[in-house]
Short mmCIF file of C-alpha atoms in Angstrom, two decimals:
data_model
loop_
_atom_site.label_atom_id
_atom_site.label_comp_id
_atom_site.label_asym_id
_atom_site.label_seq_id
_atom_site.Cartn_x
_atom_site.Cartn_y
_atom_site.Cartn_z
CA MET A 139 -31.60 -141.31 204.29
CA PRO A 140 -28.58 -139.90 206.32
CA ARG A 141 -28.62 -139.92 210.03
CA SER A 142 -29.33 -136.37 211.41
CA ALA A 143 -27.01 -134.81 213.95
CA ALA A 144 -27.20 -135.86 217.47
CA LEU A 145 -29.96 -134.39 219.77
CA PRO A 146 -29.09 -132.46 222.92
CA ASP A 147 -28.58 -134.57 225.97
CA PRO A 148 -31.58 -133.37 227.75
CA ILE A 149 -33.73 -134.65 225.05
CA THR A 150 -32.29 -138.02 224.85
CA GLU A 151 -31.93 -138.53 228.54
CA ASN A 152 -35.42 -137.39 229.53
CA MET A 153 -37.06 -139.45 226.72
CA SER A 154 -35.28 -142.56 227.90
CA LEU A 155 -36.41 -141.93 231.53
CA LEU A 156 -40.00 -141.11 230.13
CA LEU A 157 -40.06 -144.45 228.18
CA ALA A 158 -38.91 -146.44 231.09
CA GLU A 159 -41.37 -144.76 233.54
CA LEU A 160 -44.25 -145.23 231.03
CA ASP A 161 -43.29 -149.09 230.94
CA GLY A 162 -43.45 -149.41 234.62
CA GLN A 163 -46.90 -147.70 234.66
CA LEU A 164 -48.24 -149.92 231.78
CA SER A 165 -47.01 -152.86 233.73
CA ARG A 166 -48.92 -151.81 236.85
CA LEU A 167 -51.93 -151.17 234.65
CA ILE A 168 -51.95 -154.64 233.16
CA THR A 169 -51.50 -155.95 236.74
CA TYR A 170 -54.63 -154.00 237.62
CA PHE A 171 -56.80 -155.07 235.04
CA GLY A 172 -55.68 -158.74 235.78
CA ALA A 173 -56.83 -158.55 239.27
CA PRO A 174 -58.49 -155.13 240.07
CA GLN A 175 -57.12 -154.01 243.49
CA GLY A 176 -57.26 -150.38 245.13
CA ALA A 177 -53.49 -150.76 246.22
CA VAL A 178 -52.44 -151.10 242.53
CA ALA A 179 -54.77 -148.25 241.69
CA ALA A 180 -53.27 -146.04 244.25
CA GLN A 181 -49.82 -146.81 242.97
CA LEU A 182 -50.68 -145.74 239.44
CA MET A 183 -52.30 -142.57 240.41
CA GLN A 184 -49.26 -141.62 242.69
CA ARG A 185 -46.81 -141.74 239.56
CA ALA A 186 -48.77 -139.12 237.70
CA GLY A 187 -46.34 -136.34 238.29
CA TYR A 188 -43.39 -138.57 237.17
CA SER A 189 -44.50 -139.06 233.48
CA SER A 190 -45.63 -135.48 233.18
CA ASN A 191 -42.56 -133.84 234.26
CA LEU A 192 -40.36 -135.95 232.15
CA ALA A 193 -42.60 -135.30 229.08
CA GLY A 194 -42.43 -131.57 229.99
CA ARG A 195 -38.62 -131.75 230.04
CA VAL A 196 -38.40 -133.32 226.71
CA ARG A 197 -40.79 -130.80 225.24
CA LYS A 198 -39.07 -127.75 226.83
CA ALA A 199 -35.72 -129.13 225.39
CA CYS A 200 -37.18 -129.52 221.96
CA LEU A 201 -38.53 -125.99 222.12
CA ALA A 202 -35.29 -124.44 223.12
CA ALA A 203 -33.47 -126.32 220.40
CA MET A 204 -35.94 -125.21 217.78
CA LEU A 205 -35.39 -121.60 218.74
CA ARG A 206 -31.67 -121.57 217.92
CA LYS A 207 -30.62 -119.67 214.81
CA LYS A 208 -28.79 -122.67 213.26
CA THR A 209 -31.51 -125.20 213.33
CA ASP A 210 -32.31 -126.25 209.80
CA GLU A 211 -35.60 -127.46 208.40
CA ALA A 212 -34.80 -131.08 208.65
CA ARG A 213 -33.64 -130.71 212.38
CA ARG A 214 -36.66 -128.42 213.28
CA LEU A 215 -39.02 -131.32 211.93
CA ARG A 216 -37.19 -133.88 213.98
CA LEU A 217 -37.50 -131.80 217.13
CA GLN A 218 -41.03 -131.01 216.61
CA GLY A 219 -41.71 -134.92 215.93
CA ILE A 220 -40.02 -135.84 219.19
CA GLU A 221 -42.11 -133.21 221.16
CA THR A 222 -45.17 -134.88 219.55
CA VAL A 223 -43.96 -138.23 220.68
CA ALA A 224 -43.36 -136.99 224.25
CA ARG A 225 -46.77 -135.23 224.55
CA ASN A 226 -48.39 -138.51 223.25
CA LEU A 227 -46.40 -140.73 225.85
CA ASP A 228 -47.67 -138.39 228.49
CA LEU A 229 -51.26 -138.83 227.15
CA LEU A 230 -50.91 -142.66 227.18
CA SER A 231 -49.92 -142.35 230.93
CA ARG A 232 -53.02 -140.26 231.53
CA LEU A 233 -55.40 -142.48 229.63
CA GLY A 234 -54.15 -145.47 231.73
CA ARG A 235 -55.03 -143.63 235.00
CA ARG A 236 -58.38 -142.44 233.63
CA ALA A 237 -59.23 -145.98 232.87
CA VAL A 238 -58.40 -147.19 236.35
CA ASP A 239 -60.41 -144.10 237.75
CA GLN A 240 -63.60 -145.31 235.97
CA ALA A 241 -63.08 -148.91 236.73
CA GLU A 242 -62.68 -148.30 240.30
CA ARG A 243 -66.08 -146.62 240.41
CA ALA A 244 -67.70 -149.80 239.52
CA GLN A 245 -69.44 -151.58 242.57
CA ARG A 246 -69.68 -154.96 240.98
CA VAL A 247 -66.21 -155.87 239.45
CA LYS A 248 -67.43 -158.89 237.47
CA LEU A 249 -69.44 -156.58 235.20
CA LEU A 250 -66.03 -154.95 234.11
CA ARG A 251 -64.82 -158.21 232.56
CA ALA A 252 -61.45 -156.66 233.49
CA GLY A 253 -59.49 -159.40 232.25
CA THR A 254 -60.43 -158.77 228.55
CA PHE A 255 -58.34 -155.50 229.02
CA VAL A 256 -55.08 -157.36 229.77
CA PRO A 257 -54.36 -158.29 225.91
CA PRO A 258 -54.68 -154.74 224.41
CA LEU A 259 -52.84 -153.33 227.21
CA THR A 260 -50.08 -155.76 226.88
CA LEU A 261 -50.06 -154.73 222.99
CA VAL A 262 -49.68 -151.16 224.02
CA ARG A 263 -46.85 -151.99 226.27
CA LYS A 264 -45.05 -153.95 223.73
CA THR A 265 -45.58 -151.10 221.25
CA VAL A 266 -44.26 -148.53 223.51
CA ALA A 267 -41.24 -150.68 223.81
CA ARG A 268 -40.57 -150.15 219.95
CA ILE A 269 -40.50 -146.46 220.02
CA GLN A 270 -36.91 -145.86 220.96
CA ASP A 271 -35.66 -148.22 218.34
CA ALA A 272 -37.84 -146.51 215.78
CA LEU A 273 -36.45 -143.09 216.69
CA ASP A 274 -32.89 -143.92 217.01
CA GLY A 275 -32.81 -146.05 213.74
CA GLN A 276 -35.31 -143.73 211.85
CA ASP A 277 -37.07 -147.00 211.01
CA SER A 278 -40.17 -146.52 209.00
CA ARG A 279 -41.30 -149.95 209.02
CA LEU A 280 -41.10 -150.17 212.73
CA ALA A 281 -42.97 -146.81 212.97
CA VAL A 282 -45.74 -148.33 210.70
CA LYS A 283 -46.05 -151.28 213.23
CA ILE A 284 -46.43 -148.65 216.08
CA GLY A 285 -49.40 -147.07 214.20
CA GLN A 286 -51.08 -150.24 213.04
CA ALA A 287 -51.64 -151.17 216.97
CA ARG A 288 -54.47 -148.61 216.73
CA GLY A 289 -56.52 -150.98 214.33
CA GLU A 290 -56.05 -154.02 216.72
CA ILE A 291 -57.10 -152.00 219.80
CA ALA A 292 -60.19 -150.74 217.76
CA GLN A 293 -61.27 -154.34 217.22
CA PHE A 294 -60.95 -155.07 220.93
CA HIS A 295 -63.14 -152.02 221.37
CA ASP A 296 -65.96 -153.04 219.02
CA GLN A 297 -66.00 -156.53 220.70
CA LEU A 298 -66.05 -155.50 224.21
CA PHE A 299 -68.53 -152.59 223.39
CA ARG A 300 -71.06 -155.09 221.88
CA THR A 301 -70.64 -157.25 225.01
CA TYR A 302 -71.36 -154.36 227.31
CA THR A 303 -74.41 -153.19 225.52
CA ARG A 304 -75.80 -156.61 225.49
CA ASP A 305 -75.15 -157.00 229.16
CA MET A 306 -77.00 -153.78 229.82
CA ALA A 307 -80.09 -155.34 228.32
CA GLU A 308 -79.80 -158.18 230.63
CA THR A 309 -79.08 -156.47 234.14
CA LYS A 310 -80.27 -153.71 236.17
CA HIS A 311 -76.77 -152.59 237.12
CA THR A 312 -76.21 -150.22 234.09
CA GLU A 313 -74.40 -147.62 236.13
CA ASP A 314 -71.49 -150.22 236.63
CA LEU A 315 -71.56 -150.98 232.88
CA ALA A 316 -71.46 -147.22 232.14
CA TYR A 317 -68.25 -146.75 234.15
CA ALA A 318 -66.85 -149.99 232.22
CA LEU A 319 -67.76 -148.15 228.88
CA LEU A 320 -65.84 -145.24 230.05
CA ALA A 321 -62.80 -147.18 230.88
CA LEU A 322 -63.06 -148.81 227.52
CA ASN A 323 -63.08 -145.50 225.89
CA GLU A 324 -59.88 -144.52 227.67
CA VAL A 325 -58.06 -147.57 226.61
CA THR A 326 -59.30 -147.26 223.12
CA ARG A 327 -57.82 -143.74 222.70
CA MET A 328 -54.63 -145.30 223.44
CA GLY A 329 -54.57 -146.45 219.97
CA GLU A 330 -55.11 -142.96 218.79
CA ALA A 331 -51.96 -141.73 220.74
CA LEU A 332 -49.91 -144.69 219.19
CA GLU A 333 -50.99 -143.67 215.72
CA ALA A 334 -50.09 -139.99 216.39
CA ILE A 335 -46.37 -141.19 217.65
CA SER A 336 -46.26 -143.14 214.51
CA GLU A 337 -47.14 -140.33 212.35
CA ALA A 338 -44.44 -138.28 214.21
CA ILE A 339 -41.90 -140.73 213.37
CA LEU A 340 -42.63 -141.04 209.80
CA SER A 341 -42.62 -137.36 209.33
CA ILE A 342 -39.25 -137.26 210.68
CA ASN A 343 -38.07 -139.92 208.38
CA ILE A 344 -39.55 -138.61 205.19
CA GLY A 345 -39.21 -134.90 205.74
CA GLN A 346 -42.61 -133.65 205.96
CA THR A 347 -45.61 -133.81 208.26
CA VAL A 348 -47.68 -136.91 207.04
CA GLN A 349 -50.83 -138.57 208.37
CA PHE A 350 -50.68 -142.40 208.93
CA GLU A 351 -52.95 -143.16 205.98
CA ARG A 352 -51.19 -140.77 203.60
CA TYR A 353 -47.98 -142.67 204.28
CA PHE A 354 -49.80 -145.90 202.90
CA THR A 355 -51.06 -144.11 199.98
CA LEU A 356 -47.85 -142.86 199.23
CA ARG A 357 -46.22 -146.17 199.39
CA SER A 358 -48.91 -147.50 197.35
CA VAL A 359 -48.78 -145.07 194.62
CA LEU A 360 -45.12 -145.54 194.37
CA ALA A 361 -45.17 -149.22 194.12
CA GLY A 362 -43.70 -150.34 190.65
CA VAL A 363 -42.11 -146.97 190.22
CA SER A 364 -39.42 -146.66 192.71
CA ARG A 365 -37.30 -149.16 194.90
CA ASP A 366 -38.64 -150.27 198.14
CA GLU A 367 -36.72 -147.80 200.21
CA ASP A 368 -37.18 -144.78 202.36
CA ILE A 369 -38.43 -141.80 200.48
CA SER A 370 -38.16 -138.15 200.79
CA LEU A 371 -40.92 -135.65 200.69
CA LYS A 372 -40.80 -131.82 200.33
CA PRO A 373 -44.02 -129.85 200.83
CA LEU A 374 -44.93 -127.91 197.72
CA ALA A 375 -48.56 -126.74 198.32
CA GLU A 376 -51.80 -127.31 200.02
CA THR A 377 -54.83 -126.72 197.75
CA ARG A 378 -57.98 -124.91 198.78
CA SER A 379 -59.96 -128.10 198.30
CA GLY A 380 -57.79 -129.78 200.87
CA SER A 381 -55.53 -131.83 198.62
CA ALA A 382 -51.78 -131.94 199.68
CA ILE A 383 -49.06 -131.65 196.96
CA SER A 384 -45.59 -132.82 197.69
CA GLY A 385 -42.36 -133.14 196.08
CA VAL A 386 -40.87 -136.72 196.10
CA GLU A 387 -37.18 -137.67 195.81
CA MET A 388 -36.67 -141.46 195.09
CA ARG A 389 -34.89 -143.91 192.96
CA ASP A 390 -36.26 -145.96 190.31
CA ARG A 391 -35.97 -149.71 189.80
CA LYS A 392 -32.46 -149.04 188.01
CA GLY A 393 -31.29 -146.89 191.13
CA ARG A 394 -31.53 -143.66 189.25
CA SER A 395 -32.59 -140.47 190.94
CA VAL A 396 -36.06 -139.45 190.07
CA ALA A 397 -37.99 -136.33 191.11
CA ALA A 398 -41.84 -136.36 191.04
CA VAL A 399 -44.93 -134.63 192.34
CA PHE A 400 -47.21 -136.70 195.10
CA LYS A 401 -50.90 -135.29 195.21
CA ASP A 402 -53.46 -136.80 197.32
CA GLY A 403 -56.84 -135.89 198.81
CA ASP A 404 -60.75 -136.23 198.01
CA LYS A 405 -61.27 -138.97 195.40
CA ARG A 406 -63.30 -136.82 193.34
CA LYS A 407 -60.87 -133.91 193.10
CA VAL A 408 -57.85 -136.32 192.44
CA LYS A 409 -59.88 -138.10 189.68
CA GLU A 410 -60.68 -134.80 188.07
CA GLU A 411 -56.90 -133.96 187.90
CA ARG A 412 -56.23 -137.25 186.46
CA VAL A 413 -58.96 -136.83 183.77
CA GLY A 414 -57.67 -133.25 183.16
CA VAL A 415 -54.19 -134.46 182.65
CA LYS A 416 -55.14 -137.16 180.20
CA SER A 417 -57.42 -134.91 178.32
CA TRP A 418 -54.64 -132.30 177.62
CA ASN A 419 -52.28 -135.10 176.69
CA SER A 420 -54.61 -136.14 173.97
CA VAL A 421 -55.95 -132.53 173.10
CA TYR A 422 -52.55 -130.91 173.14
CA PRO A 423 -49.65 -133.24 173.90
CA GLY A 424 -46.46 -132.16 175.73
CA LEU A 425 -48.33 -129.36 177.78
CA ALA A 426 -49.32 -131.40 180.91
CA PRO A 427 -47.06 -133.53 183.14
CA GLU A 428 -47.17 -137.28 182.53
CA ILE A 429 -49.06 -139.42 185.32
CA LEU A 430 -46.66 -141.90 186.69
CA SER A 431 -48.93 -143.63 189.01
CA TYR A 432 -52.71 -143.43 190.20
CA GLU A 433 -54.16 -145.17 193.38
CA LYS A 434 -57.51 -144.83 195.07
CA ASN A 435 -58.55 -145.97 198.41
CA GLY A 436 -61.94 -145.39 199.84
CA GLN A 437 -62.95 -141.76 199.53
CA SER A 438 -59.46 -140.62 198.86
CA ALA A 439 -56.81 -141.07 195.93
CA ALA A 440 -53.38 -140.05 194.96
CA LEU A 441 -51.39 -139.36 191.85
CA LEU A 442 -47.66 -139.46 191.23
CA ILE A 443 -46.99 -136.90 188.44
CA GLU A 444 -43.92 -136.06 186.44
CA HIS A 445 -41.72 -133.21 188.09
CA LEU A 446 -41.76 -130.32 185.82
CA GLU A 447 -38.65 -128.26 185.38
CA GLY A 448 -38.67 -124.60 185.77
CA GLU A 449 -40.52 -121.83 187.76
CA THR A 450 -44.00 -120.86 188.39
CA PHE A 451 -45.22 -117.74 186.39
CA GLU A 452 -45.83 -116.15 189.81
CA ASP A 453 -42.14 -116.51 190.96
CA ILE A 454 -41.09 -115.03 187.54
CA VAL A 455 -43.42 -111.96 187.88
CA LEU A 456 -42.27 -111.35 191.44
CA GLY A 457 -38.65 -112.35 191.29
CA GLY A 458 -37.40 -112.80 187.72
CA SER A 459 -35.38 -110.21 185.79
CA ASP A 460 -37.17 -108.05 183.15
CA ALA A 461 -35.58 -110.11 180.42
CA ALA A 462 -36.63 -113.33 181.83
CA LEU A 463 -40.28 -112.22 182.31
CA GLU A 464 -40.40 -111.06 178.76
CA ARG A 465 -39.28 -114.38 177.59
CA ALA A 466 -41.76 -116.14 179.81
CA GLN A 467 -44.67 -113.97 178.53
CA LYS A 468 -43.76 -114.49 174.86
CA ALA A 469 -43.68 -118.12 175.41
CA LEU A 470 -47.05 -118.06 177.30
CA HIS A 471 -48.89 -115.93 174.83
CA ARG A 472 -47.53 -118.08 171.89
CA THR A 473 -48.69 -121.34 173.63
CA VAL A 474 -52.16 -119.95 174.76
CA ARG A 475 -52.85 -118.73 171.07
CA ASP A 476 -51.71 -121.99 169.71
CA ILE A 477 -53.98 -123.89 172.23
CA TRP A 478 -56.99 -121.65 171.29
CA ARG A 479 -56.31 -122.06 167.38
CA THR A 480 -55.75 -125.89 167.65
CA THR A 481 -58.76 -126.69 169.84
CA LEU A 482 -61.40 -124.25 168.48
CA THR A 483 -64.68 -125.70 167.80
CA PRO A 484 -67.92 -124.04 166.47
CA GLU A 485 -69.93 -124.88 169.48
CA PRO A 486 -70.98 -121.77 171.32
CA ALA A 487 -70.03 -121.49 174.99
CA HIS A 488 -71.79 -120.05 178.04
CA MET A 489 -69.18 -119.02 180.65
CA GLY A 490 -71.86 -118.37 183.36
CA ALA A 491 -69.64 -115.91 185.36
CA MET A 492 -72.49 -114.35 187.20
CA ASP A 493 -73.79 -117.74 188.20
CA GLN A 494 -70.37 -118.64 189.34
CA LEU A 495 -70.03 -115.53 191.35
CA ALA A 496 -73.59 -115.72 192.83
CA LYS A 497 -72.59 -119.12 194.33
CA ARG A 498 -69.26 -117.80 195.86
CA MET A 499 -70.82 -114.49 197.44
CA LYS A 500 -71.72 -116.29 200.64
CA ASP A 501 -68.10 -117.03 201.19
CA VAL A 502 -66.98 -113.56 200.38
CA THR A 503 -69.49 -112.11 202.73
CA ARG A 504 -68.51 -114.30 205.48
CA LEU A 505 -64.98 -113.21 205.34
CA HIS A 506 -65.77 -109.46 204.52
CA PRO A 507 -69.21 -108.62 205.78
CA ARG A 508 -68.66 -104.86 205.95
CA LEU A 509 -67.44 -104.79 202.33
CA VAL A 510 -70.51 -106.15 200.82
CA PRO A 511 -73.47 -103.96 201.89
CA GLY A 512 -77.01 -104.25 200.57
CA PRO A 513 -79.08 -101.47 198.95
CA GLN A 514 -78.33 -98.03 200.03
CA SER A 515 -80.03 -94.60 199.87
CA ILE A 516 -77.64 -91.82 198.91
CA ASN A 517 -79.18 -88.35 198.71
CA GLY A 518 -82.49 -89.79 198.34
CA ALA A 519 -81.21 -92.13 195.35
CA MET A 520 -81.41 -95.88 195.73
CA VAL A 521 -78.15 -97.68 195.05
CA PRO A 522 -78.65 -101.33 194.32
CA GLY A 523 -76.69 -103.86 196.40
CA LEU A 524 -74.00 -105.94 194.73
CA ALA A 525 -76.41 -109.05 194.59
CA THR A 526 -78.74 -107.11 192.69
CA LEU A 527 -76.12 -106.19 190.11
CA ILE A 528 -75.20 -109.66 189.86
CA GLU A 529 -78.79 -110.81 189.18
CA ARG A 530 -79.28 -108.22 186.43
CA ALA A 531 -75.84 -109.02 184.68
CA ALA A 532 -76.54 -112.71 184.76
CA ALA A 533 -79.73 -112.05 182.79
CA ARG A 534 -77.63 -110.20 180.11
CA GLU A 535 -74.91 -112.85 180.06
CA ALA A 536 -77.32 -115.60 179.43
CA GLY A 537 -77.99 -113.98 175.94
CA LEU A 538 -74.23 -113.67 175.04
CA PRO A 539 -72.46 -116.85 174.63
CA ALA A 540 -68.90 -117.08 173.10
CA PRO A 541 -69.39 -117.88 169.40
CA PHE A 542 -67.06 -120.76 169.66
CA SER A 543 -65.35 -123.08 172.31
CA VAL A 544 -61.84 -123.75 173.09
CA TYR A 545 -59.95 -126.23 175.47
CA ILE A 546 -59.15 -124.07 178.66
CA HIS A 547 -57.15 -124.68 181.75
CA GLY A 548 -60.14 -123.83 184.06
CA ASP A 549 -58.10 -122.73 186.77
CA PHE A 550 -55.48 -120.38 185.07
CA ASN A 551 -53.75 -118.75 187.92
CA LEU A 552 -50.07 -117.67 187.84
CA ASP A 553 -49.07 -120.42 190.08
CA ASN A 554 -50.46 -123.12 187.78
CA VAL A 555 -48.26 -122.12 184.92
CA ILE A 556 -44.71 -123.37 184.76
CA TYR A 557 -42.07 -121.87 182.53
CA ASP A 558 -38.89 -123.77 181.62
CA PRO A 559 -36.31 -121.25 180.53
CA VAL A 560 -33.95 -123.84 179.36
CA ALA A 561 -36.32 -125.41 176.92
CA GLY A 562 -38.23 -122.26 176.38
CA LYS A 563 -41.51 -124.30 177.11
CA ILE A 564 -44.79 -123.63 178.96
CA ARG A 565 -46.50 -126.22 181.08
CA PHE A 566 -49.60 -126.50 182.90
CA ILE A 567 -50.46 -128.04 186.24
CA ASP A 568 -53.63 -128.53 188.53
CA LEU A 569 -55.84 -129.35 185.53
CA HIS A 570 -58.96 -130.61 187.44
CA ARG A 571 -61.30 -127.93 185.83
CA SER A 572 -60.16 -128.18 182.28
CA ARG A 573 -62.73 -128.37 179.64
CA TYR A 574 -64.17 -126.79 176.38
CA MET A 575 -65.44 -123.32 177.41
CA ASP A 576 -65.25 -119.75 176.64
CA TYR A 577 -61.58 -118.67 176.35
CA VAL A 578 -62.48 -115.42 178.32
CA GLN A 579 -62.91 -117.76 181.48
CA ASP A 580 -59.10 -118.25 181.53
CA VAL A 581 -58.23 -114.61 180.60
CA SER A 582 -60.04 -113.10 183.33
CA VAL A 583 -58.75 -115.56 185.90
CA PHE A 584 -55.07 -115.10 184.80
CA MET A 585 -55.59 -111.30 185.02
CA VAL A 586 -57.04 -111.25 188.32
CA SER A 587 -54.49 -113.82 189.81
CA ASN A 588 -52.02 -110.90 188.85
CA TYR A 589 -53.87 -108.24 190.53
CA ARG A 590 -54.58 -110.12 193.84
CA LEU A 591 -50.88 -110.52 194.56
CA GLN A 592 -50.53 -108.83 197.84
CA VAL A 593 -47.38 -106.77 196.90
CA LEU A 594 -47.41 -103.19 197.71
CA ASP A 595 -44.42 -101.42 196.26
CA ALA A 596 -45.15 -99.30 193.12
CA ALA A 597 -42.63 -100.83 190.95
CA THR A 598 -43.76 -104.40 191.45
CA ARG A 599 -47.65 -103.37 191.27
CA ALA A 600 -46.77 -101.69 187.96
CA ARG A 601 -45.10 -104.89 186.54
CA ILE A 602 -47.99 -107.05 187.89
CA ALA A 603 -50.46 -104.62 185.90
CA GLY A 604 -48.36 -105.08 182.80
CA VAL A 605 -48.43 -108.74 182.92
CA ALA A 606 -52.19 -108.64 183.17
CA THR A 607 -52.78 -106.05 180.45
CA ALA A 608 -50.50 -107.86 178.04
CA MET A 609 -52.62 -111.05 178.42
CA GLN A 610 -55.60 -109.02 177.60
CA GLU A 611 -54.09 -107.43 174.55
CA MET A 612 -53.11 -110.68 173.10
CA ALA A 613 -56.63 -112.09 173.81
CA ALA A 614 -58.26 -108.92 172.32
CA LYS A 615 -56.25 -109.68 168.94
CA PHE A 616 -57.36 -113.25 168.90
CA ALA A 617 -60.93 -112.00 169.28
CA ARG A 618 -60.74 -109.57 166.40
CA ARG A 619 -59.35 -112.55 164.21
CA GLN A 620 -62.08 -114.74 165.08
CA LYS A 621 -64.78 -111.81 164.67
CA ASP A 622 -65.90 -112.41 168.36
CA SER A 623 -67.74 -109.11 168.67
CA THR A 624 -68.78 -109.55 172.49
CA TYR A 625 -65.31 -110.40 173.75
CA SER A 626 -64.84 -107.13 175.73
CA TYR A 627 -68.45 -107.39 177.36
CA ARG A 628 -67.81 -111.04 178.34
CA LEU A 629 -64.34 -110.05 179.70
CA ALA A 630 -65.90 -107.53 181.80
CA LEU A 631 -68.28 -109.81 183.37
CA GLY A 632 -65.41 -112.50 183.86
CA LEU A 633 -63.35 -109.87 185.49
CA ALA A 634 -66.17 -108.80 187.77
CA ARG A 635 -66.59 -112.43 188.75
CA SER A 636 -62.86 -112.89 189.45
CA PHE A 637 -62.31 -109.63 191.16
CA ALA A 638 -65.19 -110.27 193.55
CA SER A 639 -65.00 -114.15 194.22
CA SER A 640 -61.14 -113.85 194.73
CA THR A 641 -61.66 -111.62 197.75
CA ARG A 642 -62.69 -114.96 199.72
CA PHE A 643 -59.00 -115.91 199.68
CA VAL A 644 -57.75 -112.20 200.60
CA VAL A 645 -57.76 -111.44 204.31
CA ASP A 646 -56.31 -108.01 203.90
CA GLU A 647 -59.52 -105.67 204.05
CA ASP A 648 -58.07 -102.81 202.07
CA HIS A 649 -56.81 -105.09 199.13
CA ALA A 650 -60.24 -106.80 199.27
CA ARG A 651 -62.16 -103.51 199.13
CA ARG A 652 -60.15 -102.42 196.04
CA MET A 653 -61.19 -105.66 194.30
CA LEU A 654 -64.76 -105.43 195.32
CA LEU A 655 -64.98 -101.88 194.34
CA ARG A 656 -63.55 -102.90 190.81
CA ALA A 657 -66.04 -105.55 190.49
CA ARG A 658 -69.00 -103.21 191.09
CA TYR A 659 -67.62 -100.39 189.00
CA ILE A 660 -67.34 -103.01 186.04
CA LEU A 661 -71.01 -104.24 186.69
CA ASP A 662 -72.06 -100.60 186.72
CA ILE A 663 -70.65 -99.64 183.51
CA ALA A 664 -71.56 -102.93 181.70
CA LEU A 665 -75.26 -102.84 182.79
CA ALA A 666 -75.30 -99.10 181.57
CA VAL A 667 -74.88 -100.39 178.11
CA PRO A 668 -78.20 -100.67 176.19
CA GLU A 669 -79.09 -104.13 175.26
CA GLY A 670 -78.10 -105.07 171.73
CA ARG A 671 -75.17 -102.57 171.84
CA GLU A 672 -72.69 -104.88 173.85
CA ALA A 673 -70.42 -105.31 170.64
CA ARG A 674 -69.44 -101.37 171.21
CA PHE A 675 -68.45 -101.78 174.89
CA LYS A 676 -65.03 -100.62 175.80
CA LEU A 677 -63.53 -101.77 179.00
CA PRO A 678 -60.96 -99.60 180.63
CA VAL A 679 -58.46 -102.31 181.35
CA LYS A 680 -55.57 -100.25 182.07
CA ASP A 681 -57.26 -98.07 184.60
CA LEU A 682 -58.67 -101.25 186.36
CA PHE A 683 -55.16 -102.64 186.75
CA HIS A 684 -53.29 -99.73 187.92
CA ASP A 685 -53.63 -98.72 191.51
#
C-alpha cells in the first residue's frame, strides 16, 4: 500500500511527545508496583495534565485537518485513526493513575501482591513503544502484536482474580482486597485500550474501520486465495442483521489483481448466505456469485465472494438513463420468468404474509407509535385497528395457497439485484432467505422496495412507480399462463405486508404514514371480498404506486 502524504507537524510532534510522556509514566507505574511508595504515587498523579494536554493537541490538530476541503477519504480515515490512538494513550495514562489510587487506599500492602503487577505493566510499556513504528511504517503485523497484548493481560487478570477471591475466604481484611480488585480492573482495561489502538492502526492500513477479531477473520478467509501481503477494504454495506460487507482488493498467488466481496457476521446468517449461494448455483447456475472462501470462528463466520460487475437495480432506477433502465428491466423480467419456469414444482406454497407482518408490527409500532392506532369510533361506527385486520386477513390467507412453488430470492429488494450492462446479465446477491415459495413473495417485496425509496421529485417518483407496476404486469401474465386464479388476492396481502413492515426502516413519518395507509387500504378492500370470490379480486396497482 502506498504511503500517505505527511501529516501536519502539530500531529507528529505532539504524538511523539505524548508517547514519550506516557513511557515515563509507565516507568514510574512499574516502579510503584515493584515497591509501593506514596512519593512515587504522588509523582504519577502530578503528571496527569501533561498526557491529557498532549493528547488534546493531537486530537485538535486531527480535527482541524479533517475539516479541510481537500481531505480525501483515505486521509480522513488516517486522521480519525490517529485521533483514536491519542485518545487511548491518554486513557492508558488515566488507568495507571486510577490503579495507583486504588492501591494507595489499601492498609495492608502485602494483600495487594503488588509485585505481580510488574510483568503485565512491563508488557504494556513495551507494547506502547511499538506504536510509533506501527504508525510510521503502516505495519499491520506490528499492529496485530499491539492488539494481542490484551489477551496476555486478560490471562494475568484471571490468575490474580482467583488469588484475590481465595484470599478473601481466608482473611477478614476484605476491604483491602476489594481495593486490590479495583486496581486489577484498571490494569486489565489497559489491554482494551491497546486493542483499540491496534484496531485504529489496522483501519488506517486497510482503508476501512475494522475490529481486531474481524481482521483475523479476514486474513483467515483470504488464506490460500491471495498472497500474504497487505490488503485494502472498501465499505459496501452494513446489513440490518449486523453483517458487514466490504469490497476487497488483493492479489492472487500469481500476482494478478483480484476484486472480491468480504462478508462477515453472525455464523447462522453467514451460513444461510453460503447455503443460499450454493443452492442457486445448483438450481439456476450463473445467477449467484461464486464462493471463493468460507471460514467460521465461534459464533461468527465470514465469506469471500466473487465480485460482480455492474450496478444495483436501485442505482439504475435512481441514476441510470431511460434506455439503460429499459434494458435492465427487460433483462430482469426475462431472467425472473425463466427462473420461475425452470424451478416450478407442483407443491402448493403458503406465503404466510400476514403471519410475517404480525411478527414485525412490534418493531413498526416502536418506531411509529402514533401511526398505528388501535380500534377507533368514528361517528358512532367502530373502525378496527390494523392488528385486527391483519388477524382477519391471516385467516383468509390460510386457505389460499399458491398452486405451485418456485425458487425465490427471498429478499428481492432493488439493491440485491445486479445488472451487468456489458454482458446484459442479471445476478443476485444476499441470498440467505432463498427457498421454494410462492413467487408473489418476491414480486411484492420488489414492488415495495421501489416505493419506499425516499425520493420526492415527481419525475423520479413516476419512474419508480413504472418499475414497480411493470414487475407486477410481468408477474400477472405469468400467473394467467399458469392458471393461478388467486394471484391478485395473494399479491394484495403480500403488498400489505411489505408496505406496513417496511416502515420499520423508514424514519420519515410522512413517508411511513403513506405506506401504512396503503397497507390498511389494501387489507380493507381484500377483506371486503366475499369468501370464495377471491379469484375475481382486482387490485388497483397503479393507484397504489402513484403518489
